[in-house]
């Protein structure tokens, strides 16, 4: 375990980032009470119960950080929001529409406004970088190939990739950090209002972590997107989060700002912070 | 204790039944998607190309040797009865109706079936299939339908090549042991002609030779896709999916071979399904 003083200093540095992020986001969620995404009393079990009476909401313009140890169901929450999974009980709503009892196809219309950055980028490994980013445009828009090429270039430049150099590469030829950035470019290809990130910094070297967190902040700042970040990497999370939910044993055990989390006396919160 | 075993067997049976149901549901959906839009033409062409290119070497090598050994063994047997003149008919009929379809099916199950399972399985565990869905793509439509159609087209095509190569292999053995080539071919053709014709010119003997590989193609594509889609967890689950695909597809090919032979015999008479 780390020396407490040293650890607190680290957290404070991250908090500086978090406060700045919050100011950019236009204040705490109280100012904009409309939840874009809402899960209410959700239960979901695979072989074992994973989510147990989970309720959470994501508000317009915020960057919600969902923290939790591995295997606690963070990815599962994102899959519920995308309607890749359906809850056993409880409701999931996106953009004011309850999607719990809709089929995957019926949800598509609302879902188009949500972009997802998968844990290991989940790039289509048989397609080039260009075709990966173009994929959602070809599937979901009527853009001509010329317009698609323009959008793909723009998105690749946004994530600091050089279209000329990287466009024709296959995912296998890219580093982990580059793959993740292509994943972001693909997720934002259709200009979603909400972006979900699954462990965006896992497995990356410190420099690449910096690049990705900068990118998440740039998306908040320049595109005003609402973001949900699920991760066990508290440090990277605090750099961008305006609000934190801590997931444990299937439901949220702490809700608050990063500052409130650091100030909390809850034993599990303290243990989680100390272990990070 | 006994109760536990009963419950466990019960559970197994239910899972197996569910598995069979899902297998057919997958086949049905994949087939239905071939007749509706969007249809992924490019994926179909890529799969056909891969299947063809990947299978040709196996088909050529297996074909020539199995035709040759068939001729070799049969000529010994036939000569014991002074019936070597039937060599062509025996090699031709066995190759077209039985050996061509089954060996092509097994070869492609090992080569392409395992490939389908590996490819779809690794897409599953790296969340590429989830990614497809988030973009509104039905993974069955995008991944399974093109592979199914490619197999339905290419396995029969490869079987025809196998038949021809096998007959050439048999012919080589026959001529090398002194039988004139035209006697071999004439004997073969007379058997086909004796079996009768469909629509005036399609030998009934060729019916199982076409029907079987179509069925085998379906089995290969659906089995590979089924186990690929069912992969969950790490890389080892992809390995398990490929092994299962080869084993299950091979067993199904042998079983179907028998049942189709029976069925075709009922439909077209014994000539058509030796
Ligand atoms: N498709 C699935 N089938 C069975 N179990 C699953 C499936 N997906 C997730 N799980 C289980 O659910 C739990 C939560 O998984 P996940 O949401 O991936 O956790 P996290 O992202 O927090 O690490 C884990 O125990 C995992 O093994
Ligand atoms: Mg996860």
XYZ file of C-alpha atoms and ligand atoms in Angstrom:
578
model
C 0.000 0.000 0.000
C 1.138 3.504 -0.779
C 2.186 6.169 1.622
C -0.984 8.143 2.376
C 0.534 11.608 1.959
C 1.936 10.800 -1.439
C -1.339 9.243 -2.526
C -3.412 12.231 -1.415
C -1.191 14.562 -3.335
C -1.756 12.501 -6.445
C -5.495 12.622 -5.934
C -5.447 16.406 -5.458
C -3.670 16.853 -8.760
C -6.360 14.794 -10.452
C -8.975 16.842 -8.631
C -7.617 20.025 -10.153
C -8.335 18.496 -13.536
C -11.767 17.385 -12.414
C -12.770 20.832 -11.213
C -11.604 22.375 -14.447
C -13.610 19.762 -16.332
C -16.675 20.593 -14.290
C -16.384 24.313 -14.983
C -16.152 23.557 -18.669
C -19.140 21.294 -18.396
C -21.209 24.212 -17.135
C -21.513 23.311 -13.498
C -22.903 20.355 -11.579
C -25.829 18.373 -12.950
C -28.298 20.191 -10.719
C -28.409 22.958 -13.306
C -29.662 20.590 -16.015
C -31.945 18.027 -14.407
C -32.939 16.175 -17.596
C -31.349 12.718 -17.524
C -30.302 11.552 -20.990
C -29.837 8.047 -19.709
C -31.546 6.490 -16.739
C -31.411 3.026 -15.196
C -33.987 2.341 -12.510
C -33.960 -0.627 -10.127
C -32.174 -2.794 -12.652
C -31.546 -6.470 -11.903
C -29.440 -8.654 -14.150
C -27.937 -12.087 -13.564
C -25.795 -14.342 -15.729
C -24.680 -17.411 -13.784
C -24.526 -15.194 -10.707
C -26.387 -11.957 -9.993
C -24.373 -9.103 -11.498
C -26.585 -6.030 -11.089
C -28.837 -5.876 -8.047
C -31.250 -2.954 -7.755
C -28.983 -0.641 -9.707
C -30.225 2.900 -10.270
C -28.228 5.605 -11.958
C -28.720 8.599 -14.226
C -26.561 10.452 -16.723
C -27.311 14.154 -17.171
C -26.857 16.306 -20.230
C -23.382 17.733 -20.610
C -21.762 15.898 -17.728
C -18.957 13.372 -17.683
C -20.019 10.584 -15.388
C -17.317 8.299 -14.076
C -18.478 4.840 -13.036
C -15.811 3.279 -10.858
C -15.691 -0.302 -9.703
C -13.392 -3.248 -9.362
C -13.051 -5.720 -12.209
C -16.010 -8.040 -12.653
C -18.444 -5.770 -10.806
C -20.577 -5.215 -13.923
C -19.324 -1.958 -15.409
C -19.237 -3.205 -18.993
C -22.608 -4.801 -18.397
C -24.078 -1.373 -17.558
C -22.858 0.012 -20.895
C -24.313 -2.969 -22.740
C -27.668 -2.335 -21.069
C -27.583 1.284 -22.228
C -26.812 0.120 -25.777
C -29.588 -2.488 -25.526
C -27.057 -5.216 -26.312
C -28.470 -6.733 -23.128
C -31.896 -6.423 -21.503
C -32.402 -6.324 -17.733
C -34.171 -9.146 -15.877
C -36.126 -6.476 -13.999
C -36.160 -2.688 -13.815
C -36.077 -0.139 -16.620
C -33.524 1.493 -18.906
C -34.371 4.776 -20.637
C -32.373 6.719 -23.208
C -33.324 10.214 -24.384
C -36.593 9.916 -22.510
C -37.657 6.660 -24.162
C -37.929 3.511 -22.158
C -36.114 0.846 -24.164
C -36.521 -2.091 -21.807
C -39.233 -3.800 -23.830
C -38.201 -2.648 -27.276
C -36.337 -4.904 -29.674
C -32.791 -4.060 -30.645
C -34.026 -2.798 -34.036
C -36.669 -0.562 -32.481
C -34.059 0.993 -30.229
C -31.725 1.829 -33.100
C -33.418 5.112 -33.862
C -32.665 6.515 -30.374
C -29.422 4.637 -30.054
C -27.826 6.319 -33.099
C -27.080 9.302 -30.879
C -24.831 7.181 -28.642
C -21.239 6.317 -29.556
C -19.331 3.527 -27.861
C -15.580 3.171 -27.376
C -14.950 -0.491 -26.598
C -12.398 -1.755 -24.138
C -9.850 -2.995 -26.647
C -11.242 -0.726 -29.353
C -13.040 -3.671 -31.040
C -11.920 -2.464 -34.464
C -13.013 -4.691 -37.343
C -9.740 -6.463 -37.952
C -10.460 -7.287 -41.578
C -11.051 -3.618 -42.437
C -8.564 -0.784 -42.814
C -8.547 2.204 -40.475
C -10.420 4.164 -43.139
C -13.105 1.504 -43.576
C -13.478 1.135 -39.824
C -14.241 4.819 -39.341
C -16.388 4.843 -42.481
C -18.411 1.834 -41.292
C -21.067 3.643 -39.233
C -21.396 6.262 -41.978
C -21.950 3.647 -44.659
C -24.409 1.700 -42.513
C -26.401 4.596 -41.105
C -26.203 7.584 -43.450
C -26.837 8.376 -47.096
C -23.535 10.208 -47.528
C -21.698 9.764 -50.813
C -18.278 8.105 -50.778
C -16.703 11.541 -51.279
C -18.462 12.977 -48.266
C -17.604 9.878 -46.258
C -13.923 10.305 -47.141
C -14.103 13.904 -45.958
C -15.736 12.986 -42.629
C -13.291 10.119 -42.026
C -10.322 12.448 -42.556
C -11.833 15.032 -40.259
C -12.424 12.470 -37.483
C -8.959 10.965 -37.819
C -7.437 14.424 -37.571
C -9.587 15.123 -34.535
C -8.026 12.156 -32.722
C -4.532 13.271 -33.850
C -3.948 10.575 -36.410
C -2.426 11.412 -39.763
C -4.966 10.291 -42.390
C -2.319 9.994 -45.106
C -0.058 7.837 -42.991
C -2.572 5.680 -41.125
C -5.738 5.424 -43.213
C -4.737 2.355 -45.224
C -3.347 0.417 -42.267
C -5.020 -2.604 -40.750
C -5.763 -2.567 -36.996
C -3.105 -5.239 -36.391
C -0.440 -2.777 -37.574
C -1.345 -0.162 -34.942
C -0.188 0.309 -31.345
C -2.719 -0.049 -28.519
C -3.022 3.706 -28.114
C -3.545 4.273 -31.834
C -6.154 1.545 -31.979
C -8.007 3.220 -29.141
C -7.907 6.543 -30.987
C -9.285 4.921 -34.137
C -11.991 3.467 -31.881
C -12.827 6.992 -30.725
C -12.816 8.290 -34.307
C -15.251 5.526 -35.281
C -17.471 6.236 -32.271
C -17.727 9.936 -33.150
C -18.113 9.427 -36.897
C -21.839 10.107 -36.772
C -21.520 12.956 -34.214
C -23.256 11.289 -31.262
C -24.563 13.331 -28.329
C -23.430 10.735 -25.822
C -20.208 8.742 -25.807
C -19.674 5.659 -23.662
C -16.100 4.650 -22.864
C -15.279 1.173 -21.551
C -11.913 1.227 -19.749
C -10.528 3.810 -22.154
C -7.076 3.797 -20.587
C -6.660 0.118 -19.707
C -3.470 -1.434 -21.012
C -2.009 1.829 -22.286
C 1.375 3.332 -21.425
C 1.329 6.627 -19.457
C 1.792 8.787 -22.532
C -1.054 7.100 -24.351
C -3.224 7.459 -21.239
C -2.536 11.194 -21.352
C -3.446 11.342 -25.038
C -6.744 9.553 -24.472
C -7.779 11.639 -21.454
C -6.903 14.796 -23.403
C -9.065 13.502 -26.215
C -12.010 12.867 -23.894
C -11.657 16.426 -22.566
C -11.414 17.823 -26.072
C -14.669 16.087 -26.979
C -16.380 17.629 -23.944
C -14.997 21.047 -24.738
C -15.350 21.250 -28.491
C -18.378 19.045 -29.155
C -20.183 19.384 -25.837
C -20.812 15.660 -25.648
C -22.163 13.885 -22.600
C -19.829 11.087 -21.548
C -19.986 7.966 -19.424
C -16.652 6.483 -18.484
C -16.446 3.125 -16.793
C -13.063 2.191 -15.417
C -11.164 0.906 -12.421
C -8.433 3.455 -13.210
C -9.362 6.209 -10.782
C -6.496 8.547 -11.655
C -7.297 8.771 -15.344
C -10.998 8.950 -14.502
C -10.602 11.898 -12.131
C -8.876 13.918 -14.838
C -12.081 14.137 -16.826
C -15.007 13.346 -14.530
C -17.524 15.859 -13.270
C -19.356 13.247 -11.192
C -18.549 9.810 -9.829
C -20.633 6.690 -9.167
C -18.959 3.824 -7.355
C -20.274 0.362 -8.194
C -20.045 -2.468 -5.730
C -21.941 -5.757 -5.443
C -24.380 -4.810 -8.135
C -25.382 -1.297 -7.168
C -24.069 2.219 -6.653
C -22.637 2.629 -3.159
C -21.358 6.178 -3.597
C -22.568 9.136 -5.671
C -20.882 12.531 -5.733
C -18.223 14.765 -7.159
C -14.587 13.667 -7.148
C -13.960 16.074 -4.243
C -16.784 14.547 -2.245
C -15.402 11.120 -2.934
C -11.948 12.030 -1.668
C -13.531 13.600 1.439
C -15.779 10.624 2.122
C -15.437 8.646 5.341
C -17.162 5.563 3.983
C -14.823 2.619 4.661
C -15.283 1.021 1.223
C -14.745 4.346 -0.561
C -11.582 4.897 1.474
C -10.388 1.350 0.749
C -11.046 1.840 -2.960
C -9.181 5.150 -3.021
C -6.274 3.700 -1.089
C -5.974 0.711 -3.369
C -5.838 2.880 -6.492
C -26.813 -37.826 -4.495
C -28.918 -39.689 -7.059
C -31.179 -36.717 -7.134
C -28.184 -34.532 -7.982
C -27.241 -36.731 -10.915
C -30.794 -36.798 -12.255
C -30.994 -33.047 -11.986
C -27.668 -32.677 -13.714
C -28.609 -35.018 -16.546
C -31.881 -33.163 -16.833
C -30.010 -29.898 -17.078
C -27.706 -31.356 -19.733
C -30.674 -32.566 -21.780
C -32.336 -29.192 -21.571
C -29.161 -27.457 -22.649
C -28.718 -29.884 -25.528
C -32.296 -29.367 -26.656
C -31.849 -25.629 -26.412
C -28.612 -25.916 -28.395
C -30.341 -27.828 -31.192
C -33.144 -25.289 -31.266
C -30.639 -22.435 -31.499
C -28.721 -24.228 -34.243
C -31.810 -24.441 -36.421
C -32.929 -20.943 -35.510
C -29.536 -19.662 -36.650
C -29.761 -21.605 -39.908
C -33.284 -20.328 -40.554
C -32.408 -16.683 -39.905
C -29.224 -16.833 -41.973
C -31.180 -18.317 -44.853
C -34.038 -15.832 -44.571
C -31.596 -12.911 -44.678
C -30.380 -14.068 -48.117
C -33.670 -12.841 -49.529
C -33.882 -9.414 -47.951
C -32.009 -6.162 -47.903
C -29.420 -5.022 -46.952
C -27.502 -7.845 -48.574
C -23.736 -7.804 -48.064
C -22.562 -8.669 -51.574
C -18.935 -7.842 -50.941
C -18.817 -10.183 -47.959
C -20.318 -12.971 -50.054
C -17.719 -12.518 -52.808
C -14.869 -12.381 -50.286
C -16.093 -15.580 -48.627
C -16.537 -17.398 -51.954
C -13.077 -16.375 -53.015
C -11.522 -17.530 -49.756
C -13.433 -20.774 -49.685
C -12.482 -21.568 -53.266
C -8.839 -20.635 -52.940
C -8.506 -22.373 -49.585
C -10.136 -25.598 -50.650
C -8.732 -26.238 -54.114
C -5.396 -27.754 -52.980
C -7.121 -30.111 -50.525
C -9.686 -31.123 -53.130
C -7.080 -31.757 -55.826
C -4.797 -33.862 -53.661
C -7.527 -35.835 -51.886
C -9.380 -36.342 -55.166
C -6.559 -37.796 -57.214
C -5.434 -40.180 -54.485
C -8.869 -41.415 -53.507
C -9.798 -42.030 -57.154
C -6.536 -43.896 -57.635
C -6.860 -46.099 -54.562
C -10.487 -46.813 -55.384
C -9.483 -48.040 -58.849
C -6.596 -50.032 -57.441
C -8.656 -51.869 -54.810
C -11.663 -52.408 -57.081
C -9.633 -53.764 -59.959
C -8.257 -56.493 -57.694
C -11.744 -57.406 -56.499
C -13.298 -57.219 -59.958
C -10.596 -59.293 -61.605
C -11.365 -62.100 -59.170
C -14.803 -62.267 -60.835
C -13.482 -61.513 -64.307
C -15.413 -58.245 -64.247
C -12.659 -55.652 -64.698
C -14.667 -54.103 -67.519
C -16.932 -52.601 -64.834
C -14.050 -50.659 -63.281
C -15.064 -47.370 -64.869
C -18.650 -47.711 -63.733
C -17.628 -48.536 -60.199
C -15.122 -45.689 -59.849
C -17.456 -43.183 -61.502
C -20.514 -43.997 -59.424
C -18.667 -44.211 -56.109
C -16.820 -40.999 -56.768
C -19.837 -38.947 -57.853
C -22.330 -40.232 -55.304
C -20.305 -41.025 -52.235
C -16.609 -40.276 -52.072
C -16.614 -36.916 -53.838
C -19.294 -35.307 -51.626
C -18.099 -36.811 -48.334
C -14.383 -36.175 -48.774
C -14.981 -32.655 -50.076
C -17.302 -32.004 -47.137
C -14.794 -33.307 -44.613
C -11.899 -31.433 -46.219
C -13.784 -28.141 -46.251
C -15.115 -28.734 -42.726
C -11.528 -29.043 -41.527
C -10.225 -26.139 -43.532
C -13.036 -23.598 -43.863
C -15.405 -24.706 -41.089
C -12.714 -24.278 -38.470
C -11.771 -20.978 -40.112
C -15.346 -19.689 -39.825
C -15.457 -20.644 -36.139
C -12.080 -19.010 -35.458
C -12.955 -15.821 -37.286
C -16.418 -15.324 -35.796
C -15.220 -16.518 -32.382
C -12.416 -13.997 -32.239
C -14.804 -11.274 -33.387
C -17.077 -12.307 -30.537
C -14.481 -12.224 -27.759
C -12.930 -8.946 -28.971
C -16.408 -7.326 -28.947
C -16.396 -6.738 -32.705
C -19.813 -8.375 -32.856
C -21.119 -5.984 -30.198
C -19.594 -3.160 -32.232
C -21.422 -4.331 -35.371
C -24.682 -4.303 -33.441
C -24.150 -0.819 -32.078
C -23.929 0.379 -35.689
C -27.215 -1.312 -36.430
C -25.753 -4.262 -38.299
C -27.292 -7.657 -37.661
C -24.277 -9.943 -37.148
C -26.138 -12.925 -38.576
C -26.932 -11.001 -41.737
C -23.419 -9.616 -42.024
C -21.363 -12.650 -40.985
C -23.394 -15.843 -41.180
C -25.506 -15.320 -44.315
C -22.538 -14.656 -46.633
C -20.653 -17.660 -45.242
C -23.709 -19.875 -45.569
C -24.343 -18.870 -49.178
C -20.649 -19.173 -50.023
C -20.618 -22.730 -48.647
C -23.898 -23.640 -50.387
C -22.316 -22.590 -53.689
C -18.676 -23.529 -53.256
C -18.939 -26.968 -51.617
C -20.906 -28.389 -54.586
C -18.491 -26.656 -56.969
C -15.503 -28.147 -55.161
C -17.241 -31.534 -55.160
C -17.566 -31.451 -58.945
C -13.850 -30.726 -59.199
C -13.160 -33.548 -56.747
C -15.311 -35.946 -58.844
C -13.468 -35.086 -62.049
C -10.040 -35.325 -60.448
C -10.956 -38.590 -58.725
C -12.147 -40.097 -62.002
C -8.916 -38.954 -63.649
C -6.966 -40.617 -60.810
C -8.902 -43.847 -61.348
C -8.380 -43.608 -65.077
C -4.631 -43.262 -64.554
C -4.524 -46.476 -62.546
C -6.735 -48.260 -65.065
C -4.616 -47.300 -68.073
C -1.383 -48.042 -66.261
C -2.635 -51.582 -65.696
C -3.422 -51.976 -69.361
C -7.094 -51.025 -69.699
C -7.844 -48.717 -72.643
C -9.082 -45.310 -71.515
C -12.184 -45.401 -73.682
C -13.281 -48.720 -72.189
C -13.051 -47.178 -68.712
C -15.014 -44.089 -69.725
C -17.601 -46.024 -71.716
C -18.269 -48.310 -68.746
C -18.680 -45.265 -66.534
C -21.033 -43.490 -68.878
C -23.184 -46.549 -69.448
C -23.859 -46.752 -65.707
C -24.880 -43.128 -65.568
C -27.103 -43.610 -68.592
C -28.592 -46.780 -67.127
C -29.649 -44.842 -64.038
C -31.916 -42.691 -66.185
C -32.159 -38.952 -66.710
C -33.933 -36.002 -65.141
C -35.283 -33.366 -67.567
C -34.006 -35.541 -70.401
C -30.284 -34.958 -69.952
C -29.277 -34.763 -66.251
C -28.266 -38.253 -65.063
C -30.209 -39.270 -61.982
C -26.974 -40.674 -60.578
C -25.727 -37.103 -60.269
C -28.603 -36.052 -57.981
C -27.037 -37.235 -54.704
C -23.731 -35.869 -55.947
C -25.253 -32.383 -55.968
C -27.794 -32.586 -53.140
C -25.328 -33.936 -50.578
C -22.646 -31.275 -50.953
C -25.271 -28.532 -50.746
C -26.425 -30.000 -47.435
C -22.831 -30.443 -46.259
C -22.072 -26.835 -47.157
C -24.970 -25.727 -44.985
C -23.762 -27.902 -42.105
C -20.216 -26.525 -42.337
C -21.241 -22.858 -42.400
C -23.866 -23.109 -39.667
C -21.752 -25.275 -37.353
C -18.759 -22.938 -37.650
C -20.915 -19.858 -37.127
C -22.798 -21.427 -34.230
C -19.698 -22.292 -32.228
C -17.999 -19.048 -33.199
C -20.924 -16.964 -31.968
C -21.108 -19.045 -28.788
C -17.462 -18.351 -27.885
C -17.130 -16.474 -24.599
C -14.135 -15.567 -22.550
C -10.518 -15.783 -23.648
C -8.581 -17.042 -26.639
C -8.962 -20.647 -25.478
C -12.710 -20.449 -26.107
C -11.941 -19.723 -29.760
C -9.681 -22.769 -29.908
C -12.446 -24.881 -28.377
C -14.929 -23.496 -30.923
C -12.748 -24.544 -33.876
C -12.213 -28.055 -32.529
C -15.913 -28.532 -31.804
C -16.796 -27.289 -35.264
C -14.581 -29.833 -37.004
C -15.789 -32.721 -34.840
C -19.501 -31.857 -34.959
C -19.513 -30.924 -38.656
C -17.717 -34.169 -39.578
C -20.119 -36.317 -37.586
C -23.100 -34.480 -39.062
C -21.699 -34.965 -42.560
C -21.429 -38.725 -42.093
C -24.911 -38.932 -40.564
C -26.500 -36.731 -43.213
C -24.729 -38.702 -45.925
C -26.584 -41.809 -44.812
C -29.968 -40.193 -44.330
C -29.802 -38.319 -47.618
C -28.850 -41.521 -49.425
C -31.950 -43.172 -47.923
C -34.183 -40.243 -48.753
C -32.968 -39.922 -52.326
C -33.387 -43.631 -52.830
C -37.043 -43.282 -51.861
C -37.504 -40.255 -54.113
C -35.540 -41.295 -57.192
C -35.275 -45.060 -56.924
C -32.294 -47.196 -55.866
C -30.305 -46.313 -58.990
C -29.855 -42.776 -57.815
C -28.422 -43.519 -54.411
C -26.103 -46.453 -54.334
N -22.175 -12.791 -21.491
C -21.890 -13.152 -20.239
N -22.178 -14.408 -19.821
C -21.921 -14.800 -18.555
N -21.357 -14.022 -17.626
C -21.041 -12.760 -17.967
C -21.284 -12.263 -19.294
N -20.863 -10.990 -19.355
C -20.391 -10.690 -18.127
N -20.492 -11.751 -17.300
C -20.104 -11.784 -15.887
O -20.679 -10.663 -15.278
C -19.801 -10.052 -14.373
C -19.610 -8.590 -14.709
O -18.949 -8.485 -15.950
P -18.482 -7.087 -16.553
O -19.655 -6.207 -16.707
O -17.688 -7.375 -17.780
O -17.542 -6.530 -15.388
P -16.527 -5.308 -15.428
O -16.673 -4.607 -16.731
O -16.914 -4.474 -14.266
O -15.161 -5.883 -15.244
C -18.519 -10.853 -14.432
O -18.501 -11.720 -13.335
C -18.616 -11.611 -15.707
O -17.953 -12.844 -15.609
Mg -15.309 -4.465 -18.275
